[in-house]
Amino acid sequence: MTDVEETLKRIQSHKGVIGTMVVNAEGIPIRTTLDNSTTVQYAGLLHHLTMKAKSTVRDIDPQNDLTFLRIRSKKHEIMVAPDKEYLLIVIQNPCE
Amino acid sequence: MLPASAKAPHKQPHKQSISIGRGTRKRDEDSGTEVGEGTDEWAQSKATVRPPDQLELTDTELKEEFTRILTANNPHAPQNIVRYSFKEGTYKPIGFVNQLAVHYTQVGNLIPKDSDEGRRQHYRDELVAVSYQGSQESVKVISETGNLEEDEEPKELETEPGSQTDVPAAGAAEKVTEEELMTPKQPKERKLTNQFNFSERASQTYNNPVRDRECQTEPPPRTNFSATANQWEIYDAYVEELEKQEKTKEKEKAKTPVAKKSGKMAMRKLTSMESQTDDLIKLSQAAKIMERMVNQNTYDDIAQDFKYYDDAADEYRDQVGTLLPLWKFQNDKAKRLSVTALCWNPKYRDLFAVGYGSYDFMKQSRGMLLLYSLKNPSFPEYMFSSNSGVMCLDIHVDHPYLVAVGHYDGNVAIYNLKKPHSQPSFCSSAKSGKHSDPVWQVKWQKDDMDQNLNFFSVSSDGRIVSWTLVKRKLVHVDVIKLKVEGSTTEVPEGLQLHPVGCGTAFDFHKEIDYMFLVGTEEGRIYKCSKSYSSQFLDTYDAHNMSVDTVSWNPYHTKVFMSCSSDWTVKIWDHTIKTPMFIYDLNSAVGDVAWAPYSSTVFAAVTTDGKAYIFDLAINKYEAICIQPVAAKKNRLTHVQFNLIHPIIIVGDDRGHIISLKLSPNLRKMPKDNLSQRHLESHGLFPLPLWVSGHSSQPWEKKGQEVQKGPAVEIAKLDKLLNLVREVKIKT
């Protein structure tokens, strides 16, 4: 197994992590540990948000780029790591 | 009709005056008004009108006769013309000036009879006349015209050529042209028809039906394309363009067709491989960051403590400090192994290397080299495994990706972190001069004169070896063979056996390059020089058991420290044979380390699971912090201070590494301490934020006092040493 696979496995098995998913550049989920409907919803919404965030950062300074996006809500934390072609989304419950 | 050129003398233009009186009458031929005698009576009724500006002339002048001559000259023609002659290069007058003046021209359509065109027409007319002999009318016409022509032609000849407009001649000409036009038509229309039963029959052919043929193609496929033109899209486009240009430049530079082919082959292979694991490999960066974030969330409180927590209770504790446990690093694969070496990375301050092996002579198994980052406590960044236990390691200062490792089986190896294969990049072997006993310590040295990397290793087999990386191979040079002094046993035949001393630790002087200390299993410390391979500069009878660690003070160039399994930690001045300070810690001391921020602070770990922190400036006799760090069963094997953060890592023999934060009491400095410069000079930049004593803005004092930094630290230690020395001298 490649390093990346192992890393993803570790992340999934980490304490408090609810789910992980990998979304491609068009917002279509490639890999997920959650059920389909949730995945599709998360993928679509977060994809737009990430694009918007990226656009914002780069508009201000084109040499800058978005590295990470964290949305902390009451119930849990959604973390988005954008990549050139993919989006890695992890939902974690940080308190316990 | 030639103009009459009146050559009048140059006078003012004379005006007409009709003077009706019986006086003188003026005759002006130009005006054309001839006043005859018969008009005298008629003119008398009129009164003479004299314009007011009429010229006043005397009678004689009035009677003066002016002659006017009519000539055939053109008054507008120039009187003399000069032309430039290129032959002679001067202007030459032309004698004859053309006096012709044309008043009226009209282009006519009369052709002279004798010219080509005239003859042609005449010939044509004759032809027509011949062909028309059948029909009378045409013949008559022609004959008439022919007569007319004949009559007219002589007249035409008589008339002047060129510009005469004679009406009858024109009429004849018109007739001729009309008939010319008519004559070519007539032969076409002539048709022989039967007078008796001629019937005209006509038929119409069938018109082919007109058919329309069409074909329709599919409309070209259309897609809608829309994009936004943001600042960054424009920037990206430019960057891409730049990269393309650079690539083409590189391709031009490196032109080898063979290489290109092989490159293409390699590329094909790569692409086929990549398509399989394509999607996920690209995620590696994102996955790494994500893992760290997840960990940060989980260990959020620890991260906060690490950054911000300072034990407030220290103010009330009298010069005693505590260690706050932070992250704990452990890995399943390294569970049974002991931590045998710890080293912080000099460049990436959150990265540290851990060597795993076993100190137990009987239970020797594999070894591991793990590199952890503080940002991810749950999994190491790099993992290497080896057959033999790792006993020591060192990371190169200039090349933070090179790790030198010494093994239990006597081999040394260099791992390159940039190429994370499990195998070391370079390894020594039995052939290439490995040690015959475990390698206890390795240390990188500065590059030698040929810019080759080199490091030293010390082992129980008594050899201190310098390894140089020459052209991808490890070459070894024995620097010193440790001998046990003063114990040459004499064998009957006069041979002198020199039992070999076993080196267990060494340390190089920070400033004096060639000087280094070696600790041995017998408990002695030798001061050696790289240049003298047989003799020691000095010997210290340090301990009763083997010396585990020797370490020079980072500030004071004369002071070093040693620890041993005989429960003691000793601090020495290398010029004096006896130690300055001795500390008994009730248990075998695994390791000691000087703090990078102060010359008087050091840490020691013992096998009963306790960590000791000493600050000589505060308390010369006791530790200011004694804290059990691990369970009592666990023996602590190594300790290291982080260069910028106020944390220490402690390794134990169960394979755990615990990071602890030093409380403020443990990192005190005198108020005007400016050891920043010293820290800088030793490569400990960026400055630790907390280095400056009590001031909250450490950089305030930076620029003010320049050279005081290390001096303060040294002075601090010197004071203490002097006190001790005085005591010694007295005793």
CSV table of N, CA and C in Angstrom, one decimal, chain A:
chain,number,residue,atom,x,y,z
A,1,MET,N,0.8,-1.2,0.0
A,1,MET,CA,0.0,0.0,0.0
A,1,MET,C,0.9,1.2,0.0
A,2,THR,N,0.4,2.2,-0.7
A,2,THR,CA,1.2,3.4,-0.7
A,2,THR,C,1.1,4.2,0.6
A,3,ASP,N,2.1,5.1,0.7
A,3,ASP,CA,2.1,5.9,1.9
A,3,ASP,C,0.8,6.7,2.1
A,4,VAL,N,0.3,7.2,0.9
A,4,VAL,CA,-0.9,8.0,1.1
A,4,VAL,C,-2.1,7.2,1.6
A,5,GLU,N,-2.2,6.0,1.1
A,5,GLU,CA,-3.2,5.1,1.5
A,5,GLU,C,-3.1,4.9,3.0
A,6,GLU,N,-1.9,4.6,3.5
A,6,GLU,CA,-1.7,4.4,4.9
A,6,GLU,C,-2.1,5.6,5.7
A,7,THR,N,-1.6,6.8,5.2
A,7,THR,CA,-2.0,8.0,5.9
A,7,THR,C,-3.5,8.2,6.0
A,8,LEU,N,-4.2,7.9,4.9
A,8,LEU,CA,-5.6,8.1,5.0
A,8,LEU,C,-6.2,7.1,6.0
A,9,LYS,N,-5.7,5.9,6.0
A,9,LYS,CA,-6.2,5.0,6.9
A,9,LYS,C,-6.0,5.4,8.4
A,10,ARG,N,-4.8,5.9,8.6
A,10,ARG,CA,-4.5,6.4,10.0
A,10,ARG,C,-5.4,7.5,10.4
A,11,ILE,N,-5.7,8.4,9.4
A,11,ILE,CA,-6.5,9.6,9.7
A,11,ILE,C,-7.9,9.0,10.1
A,12,GLN,N,-8.4,8.1,9.3
A,12,GLN,CA,-9.7,7.6,9.5
A,12,GLN,C,-9.8,6.9,10.9
A,13,SER,N,-8.8,6.3,11.3
A,13,SER,CA,-8.8,5.6,12.6
A,13,SER,C,-8.4,6.4,13.8
A,14,HIS,N,-8.1,7.7,13.5
A,14,HIS,CA,-7.7,8.6,14.5
A,14,HIS,C,-8.9,8.9,15.4
A,15,LYS,N,-8.6,9.3,16.7
A,15,LYS,CA,-9.6,9.6,17.6
A,15,LYS,C,-10.5,10.7,17.2
A,16,GLY,N,-11.8,10.5,17.2
A,16,GLY,CA,-12.7,11.6,16.9
A,16,GLY,C,-13.1,11.8,15.5
A,17,VAL,N,-12.4,11.1,14.6
A,17,VAL,CA,-12.7,11.4,13.2
A,17,VAL,C,-14.0,10.6,12.8
A,18,ILE,N,-14.9,11.4,12.2
A,18,ILE,CA,-16.2,10.8,11.8
A,18,ILE,C,-16.1,10.2,10.4
A,19,GLY,N,-15.5,11.0,9.5
A,19,GLY,CA,-15.5,10.5,8.2
A,19,GLY,C,-14.4,11.2,7.4
A,20,THR,N,-14.0,10.6,6.3
A,20,THR,CA,-13.0,11.2,5.4
A,20,THR,C,-13.5,11.0,4.0
A,21,MET,N,-13.2,11.9,3.1
A,21,MET,CA,-13.6,11.7,1.7
A,21,MET,C,-12.6,12.4,0.8
A,22,VAL,N,-12.5,11.9,-0.4
A,22,VAL,CA,-11.6,12.5,-1.4
A,22,VAL,C,-12.5,12.9,-2.6
A,23,VAL,N,-12.4,14.1,-2.9
A,23,VAL,CA,-13.3,14.7,-4.0
A,23,VAL,C,-12.4,15.2,-5.1
A,24,ASN,N,-12.8,15.0,-6.3
A,24,ASN,CA,-11.9,15.4,-7.4
A,24,ASN,C,-12.3,16.9,-7.8
A,25,ALA,N,-11.6,17.3,-8.9
A,25,ALA,CA,-11.7,18.7,-9.2
A,25,ALA,C,-13.0,19.2,-9.6
A,26,GLU,N,-13.9,18.3,-10.0
A,26,GLU,CA,-15.2,18.7,-10.4
A,26,GLU,C,-16.3,18.6,-9.3
A,27,GLY,N,-15.8,18.1,-8.2
A,27,GLY,CA,-16.8,18.0,-7.1
A,27,GLY,C,-17.4,16.6,-7.0
A,28,ILE,N,-16.8,15.7,-7.7
A,28,ILE,CA,-17.3,14.3,-7.6
A,28,ILE,C,-16.5,13.5,-6.6
A,29,PRO,N,-17.2,12.9,-5.7
A,29,PRO,CA,-16.4,12.2,-4.7
A,29,PRO,C,-15.8,10.9,-5.2
A,30,ILE,N,-14.6,10.7,-4.9
A,30,ILE,CA,-13.9,9.5,-5.4
A,30,ILE,C,-13.9,8.4,-4.3
A,31,ARG,N,-13.6,8.8,-3.1
A,31,ARG,CA,-13.4,7.9,-2.0
A,31,ARG,C,-14.1,8.4,-0.8
A,32,THR,N,-14.8,7.6,-0.1
A,32,THR,CA,-15.5,8.1,1.1
A,32,THR,C,-15.7,7.0,2.1
A,33,THR,N,-15.8,7.4,3.3
A,33,THR,CA,-16.1,6.5,4.4
A,33,THR,C,-17.5,6.7,4.9
A,34,LEU,N,-18.2,7.7,4.3
A,34,LEU,CA,-19.6,7.9,4.8
A,34,LEU,C,-20.5,7.4,3.8
A,35,ASP,N,-21.8,7.6,4.1
A,35,ASP,CA,-22.8,7.1,3.1
A,35,ASP,C,-23.0,8.0,1.9
A,36,ASN,N,-23.6,7.5,0.9
A,36,ASN,CA,-23.6,8.2,-0.4
A,36,ASN,C,-24.2,9.6,-0.3
A,37,SER,N,-25.4,9.7,0.3
A,37,SER,CA,-26.1,11.0,0.2
A,37,SER,C,-25.3,12.1,1.0
A,38,THR,N,-24.8,11.7,2.1
A,38,THR,CA,-24.0,12.7,2.9
A,38,THR,C,-22.8,13.1,2.1
A,39,THR,N,-22.2,12.1,1.5
A,39,THR,CA,-20.9,12.4,0.8
A,39,THR,C,-21.2,13.4,-0.3
A,40,VAL,N,-22.3,13.1,-1.1
A,40,VAL,CA,-22.6,13.9,-2.2
A,40,VAL,C,-22.8,15.3,-1.7
A,41,GLN,N,-23.6,15.4,-0.7
A,41,GLN,CA,-23.9,16.8,-0.2
A,41,GLN,C,-22.6,17.5,0.3
A,42,TYR,N,-21.9,16.8,1.1
A,42,TYR,CA,-20.6,17.5,1.5
A,42,TYR,C,-19.8,17.9,0.4
A,43,ALA,N,-19.6,16.9,-0.6
A,43,ALA,CA,-18.7,17.2,-1.7
A,43,ALA,C,-19.1,18.4,-2.5
A,44,GLY,N,-20.4,18.5,-2.8
A,44,GLY,CA,-20.9,19.6,-3.6
A,44,GLY,C,-20.7,20.9,-2.9
A,45,LEU,N,-21.1,20.9,-1.6
A,45,LEU,CA,-21.1,22.2,-0.9
A,45,LEU,C,-19.7,22.7,-0.6
A,46,LEU,N,-18.9,21.7,-0.2
A,46,LEU,CA,-17.5,22.1,0.2
A,46,LEU,C,-16.7,22.5,-1.0
A,47,HIS,N,-17.0,21.8,-2.1
A,47,HIS,CA,-16.2,22.1,-3.3
A,47,HIS,C,-16.4,23.6,-3.7
A,48,HIS,N,-17.6,24.0,-3.7
A,48,HIS,CA,-17.9,25.5,-4.0
A,48,HIS,C,-17.2,26.4,-3.0
A,49,LEU,N,-17.4,26.0,-1.8
A,49,LEU,CA,-16.8,26.9,-0.7
A,49,LEU,C,-15.3,27.0,-0.9
A,50,THR,N,-14.7,25.8,-1.1
A,50,THR,CA,-13.2,25.8,-1.3
A,50,THR,C,-12.8,26.7,-2.5
A,51,MET,N,-13.5,26.6,-3.6
A,51,MET,CA,-13.2,27.4,-4.7
A,51,MET,C,-13.3,28.8,-4.4
A,52,LYS,N,-14.3,29.2,-3.7
A,52,LYS,CA,-14.5,30.6,-3.3
A,52,LYS,C,-13.4,31.1,-2.5
A,53,ALA,N,-13.1,30.2,-1.5
A,53,ALA,CA,-12.0,30.6,-0.6
A,53,ALA,C,-10.7,30.8,-1.3
A,54,LYS,N,-10.4,29.8,-2.2
A,54,LYS,CA,-9.2,29.9,-3.0
A,54,LYS,C,-9.2,31.1,-3.8
A,55,SER,N,-10.3,31.4,-4.5
A,55,SER,CA,-10.4,32.6,-5.3
A,55,SER,C,-10.1,33.8,-4.5
A,56,THR,N,-10.7,33.9,-3.3
A,56,THR,CA,-10.5,35.1,-2.5
A,56,THR,C,-9.0,35.3,-2.1
A,57,VAL,N,-8.4,34.2,-1.7
A,57,VAL,CA,-7.0,34.3,-1.3
A,57,VAL,C,-6.1,34.8,-2.5
A,58,ARG,N,-6.4,34.2,-3.6
A,58,ARG,CA,-5.5,34.4,-4.7
A,58,ARG,C,-5.8,35.8,-5.4
A,59,ASP,N,-7.0,36.2,-5.2
A,59,ASP,CA,-7.3,37.6,-5.8
A,59,ASP,C,-6.6,38.6,-5.1
A,60,ILE,N,-6.4,38.4,-3.8
A,60,ILE,CA,-5.7,39.4,-3.0
A,60,ILE,C,-4.2,39.4,-3.4
A,61,ASP,N,-3.7,38.3,-3.5
A,61,ASP,CA,-2.3,38.1,-3.9
A,61,ASP,C,-2.1,36.9,-4.7
A,62,PRO,N,-1.9,37.1,-6.0
A,62,PRO,CA,-1.9,35.9,-6.8
A,62,PRO,C,-0.8,34.9,-6.5
A,63,GLN,N,0.3,35.4,-5.8
A,63,GLN,CA,1.3,34.4,-5.5
A,63,GLN,C,1.0,33.6,-4.3
A,64,ASN,N,-0.1,34.0,-3.6
A,64,ASN,CA,-0.5,33.2,-2.4
A,64,ASN,C,-1.4,32.1,-2.9
A,65,ASP,N,-1.6,31.1,-2.0
A,65,ASP,CA,-2.5,30.1,-2.3
A,65,ASP,C,-3.1,29.5,-1.1
A,66,LEU,N,-4.3,28.9,-1.2
A,66,LEU,CA,-5.0,28.3,-0.1
A,66,LEU,C,-4.4,27.0,0.3
A,67,THR,N,-4.0,26.8,1.5
A,67,THR,CA,-3.4,25.5,1.9
A,67,THR,C,-4.4,24.7,2.8
A,68,PHE,N,-5.2,25.3,3.5
A,68,PHE,CA,-6.1,24.6,4.4
A,68,PHE,C,-7.3,25.4,4.8
A,69,LEU,N,-8.4,24.7,4.9
A,69,LEU,CA,-9.6,25.4,5.3
A,69,LEU,C,-10.3,24.6,6.4
A,70,ARG,N,-10.6,25.3,7.5
A,70,ARG,CA,-11.2,24.7,8.7
A,70,ARG,C,-12.5,25.4,9.0
A,71,ILE,N,-13.5,24.6,9.2
A,71,ILE,CA,-14.8,25.1,9.6
A,71,ILE,C,-15.2,24.5,10.9
A,72,ARG,N,-15.2,25.3,11.9
A,72,ARG,CA,-15.6,24.8,13.2
A,72,ARG,C,-17.0,25.1,13.5
A,73,SER,N,-17.8,24.1,13.8
A,73,SER,CA,-19.2,24.3,14.1
A,73,SER,C,-19.4,23.8,15.5
A,74,LYS,N,-20.6,23.9,15.9
A,74,LYS,CA,-21.0,23.5,17.3
A,74,LYS,C,-20.7,22.0,17.5
A,75,LYS,N,-21.1,21.2,16.4
A,75,LYS,CA,-21.0,19.8,16.7
A,75,LYS,C,-19.7,19.2,16.3
A,76,HIS,N,-19.1,19.7,15.2
A,76,HIS,CA,-17.8,19.1,14.9
A,76,HIS,C,-17.0,20.1,14.0
A,77,GLU,N,-15.9,19.6,13.5
A,77,GLU,CA,-15.0,20.4,12.7
A,77,GLU,C,-14.8,19.8,11.4
A,78,ILE,N,-15.0,20.6,10.3
A,78,ILE,CA,-14.8,20.1,9.0
A,78,ILE,C,-13.5,20.7,8.5
A,79,MET,N,-12.6,19.8,8.0
A,79,MET,CA,-11.3,20.3,7.6
A,79,MET,C,-11.1,19.9,6.1
A,80,VAL,N,-10.7,20.9,5.3
A,80,VAL,CA,-10.6,20.7,3.9
A,80,VAL,C,-9.2,21.0,3.5
A,81,ALA,N,-8.5,20.0,2.9
A,81,ALA,CA,-7.1,20.2,2.4
A,81,ALA,C,-7.2,20.2,0.9
A,82,PRO,N,-7.1,21.4,0.3
A,82,PRO,CA,-7.2,21.4,-1.2
A,82,PRO,C,-5.8,21.0,-1.8
A,83,ASP,N,-5.9,20.4,-3.0
A,83,ASP,CA,-4.7,20.0,-3.7
A,83,ASP,C,-4.9,20.4,-5.1
A,84,LYS,N,-4.0,20.2,-5.9
A,84,LYS,CA,-4.1,20.6,-7.3
A,84,LYS,C,-5.3,20.0,-8.0
A,85,GLU,N,-5.5,18.7,-7.8
A,85,GLU,CA,-6.7,18.1,-8.5
A,85,GLU,C,-7.7,17.6,-7.5
A,86,TYR,N,-7.3,17.5,-6.3
A,86,TYR,CA,-8.3,16.8,-5.4
A,86,TYR,C,-8.5,17.6,-4.2
A,87,LEU,N,-9.5,17.1,-3.4
A,87,LEU,CA,-9.9,17.8,-2.2
A,87,LEU,C,-10.0,16.7,-1.2
A,88,LEU,N,-9.3,16.9,0.0
A,88,LEU,CA,-9.4,15.9,1.0
A,88,LEU,C,-10.2,16.5,2.1
A,89,ILE,N,-11.3,15.9,2.5
A,89,ILE,CA,-12.2,16.4,3.5
A,89,ILE,C,-12.3,15.5,4.7
A,90,VAL,N,-12.1,16.0,5.8
A,90,VAL,CA,-12.2,15.2,7.1
A,90,VAL,C,-13.1,15.9,8.0
A,91,ILE,N,-14.0,15.1,8.6
A,91,ILE,CA,-14.9,15.6,9.6
A,91,ILE,C,-14.5,15.0,10.9
A,92,GLN,N,-14.2,15.8,11.9
A,92,GLN,CA,-13.7,15.3,13.1
A,92,GLN,C,-14.5,16.0,14.3
A,93,ASN,N,-14.6,15.2,15.3
A,93,ASN,CA,-15.2,15.7,16.5
A,93,ASN,C,-14.1,16.0,17.5
A,94,PRO,N,-13.6,17.2,17.6
A,94,PRO,CA,-12.4,17.4,18.4
A,94,PRO,C,-12.5,17.3,19.9
A,95,CYS,N,-13.6,17.4,20.4
A,95,CYS,CA,-13.7,17.5,21.9
A,95,CYS,C,-13.4,16.2,22.6
A,96,GLU,N,-14.0,15.1,22.2
A,96,GLU,CA,-13.7,13.8,22.9
A,96,GLU,C,-12.4,13.2,22.3
